[in-house]
């Protein structure tokens, strides 16, 4: 009693700690395999890792079932062992206390009876030492028989009590062994079931990751398609390139393509022809070079002007120039640079780059008109005055 019951209470406390540990482990396992499942969901979206993603989700599901089985086993562990041990401990203390009390009472009664028999025998022997020895002889024999019978009964009582105490001890250890054998059977069944659940799927899972270089046919077809060269037809619109430092404001600009309209001859081509000087005989045979240098220096040369035949929008790019069809632009940089010109829109005085493809492509020679009749050649794509 002094060793068994305290040990039993300690066992109950340790069993409760065991339950908490398994519950925490099961919860951690659920969280872990939920994360495995989420990774599998991400892999299942990929065309090359779809099968492996499915495998990860299956692994997570099987382990979830294994943890559920473990939880069921520990529910039985609690009800069949821990709860029974607690109930047994409380009942055992009461039972053993009452049994021991009854044993002590009965033992005392038998001991008192023996002591009385011994006292009676002593009295008879003192009396028989006198003159009437034969008179007390029979009584002494009866008292001796009673004392002998009481002693035998006491010995039997002690032996029976010892046997009962040992059996009580064995019953308690049998109870513990039997309960833990039942729990061991349950755990063994759990492991067998978990083994079947896992071993039934493991070969299939292992095959899926056996060759990391194996690629599905659909993915190989896609890769082969990427290897096939694709012909690119150049567009008619100009492409922005990196310019020198003087054109750094336009380095990152990709100009929009020209509208898909047929290029027309700009009306500006014939607008100023009547004022354009010529070099025939009617002019007195004087060409531009006949003008004196001093005269040329004292006159201001007009900049070339062009009329647009397509609208153009700069969008959010502040380095480009927006205009409508028919607008007049003064060329500030008349030399074409990678398909672009720089000018000023007359109606708004805004300046910027604009594509030269938005004007006449007929290739006619254009001229400038100056106060000194000086000729300036501009790009054949533009109609200028």
XYZ file of C-alpha atoms in Angstrom, residues 7 13 50 63 146 158 163 166 173 214 234 273 281-282 293 313 321 332 336 348 356 375 385:
23
model
C 3.253 4.815 -7.680
C -0.033 11.873 -13.893
C 1.873 18.332 -61.836
C -0.378 11.080 -42.987
C -9.191 -24.926 23.255
C -2.661 -15.271 9.420
C -2.450 -15.292 0.900
C -0.430 -11.466 -1.932
C -0.220 -5.959 -11.132
C 11.696 12.795 -67.248
C 9.820 44.598 -89.889
C 6.689 76.757 -105.908
C 18.600 82.373 -118.318
C 15.645 84.617 -117.336
C 29.103 87.191 -99.291
C 0.188 61.684 -80.567
C 5.555 66.296 -80.596
C 14.682 73.176 -86.168
C 16.924 63.290 -90.444
C 1.209 75.951 -80.326
C 9.672 61.674 -90.872
C 18.752 77.107 -101.941
C 9.298 75.779 -98.419
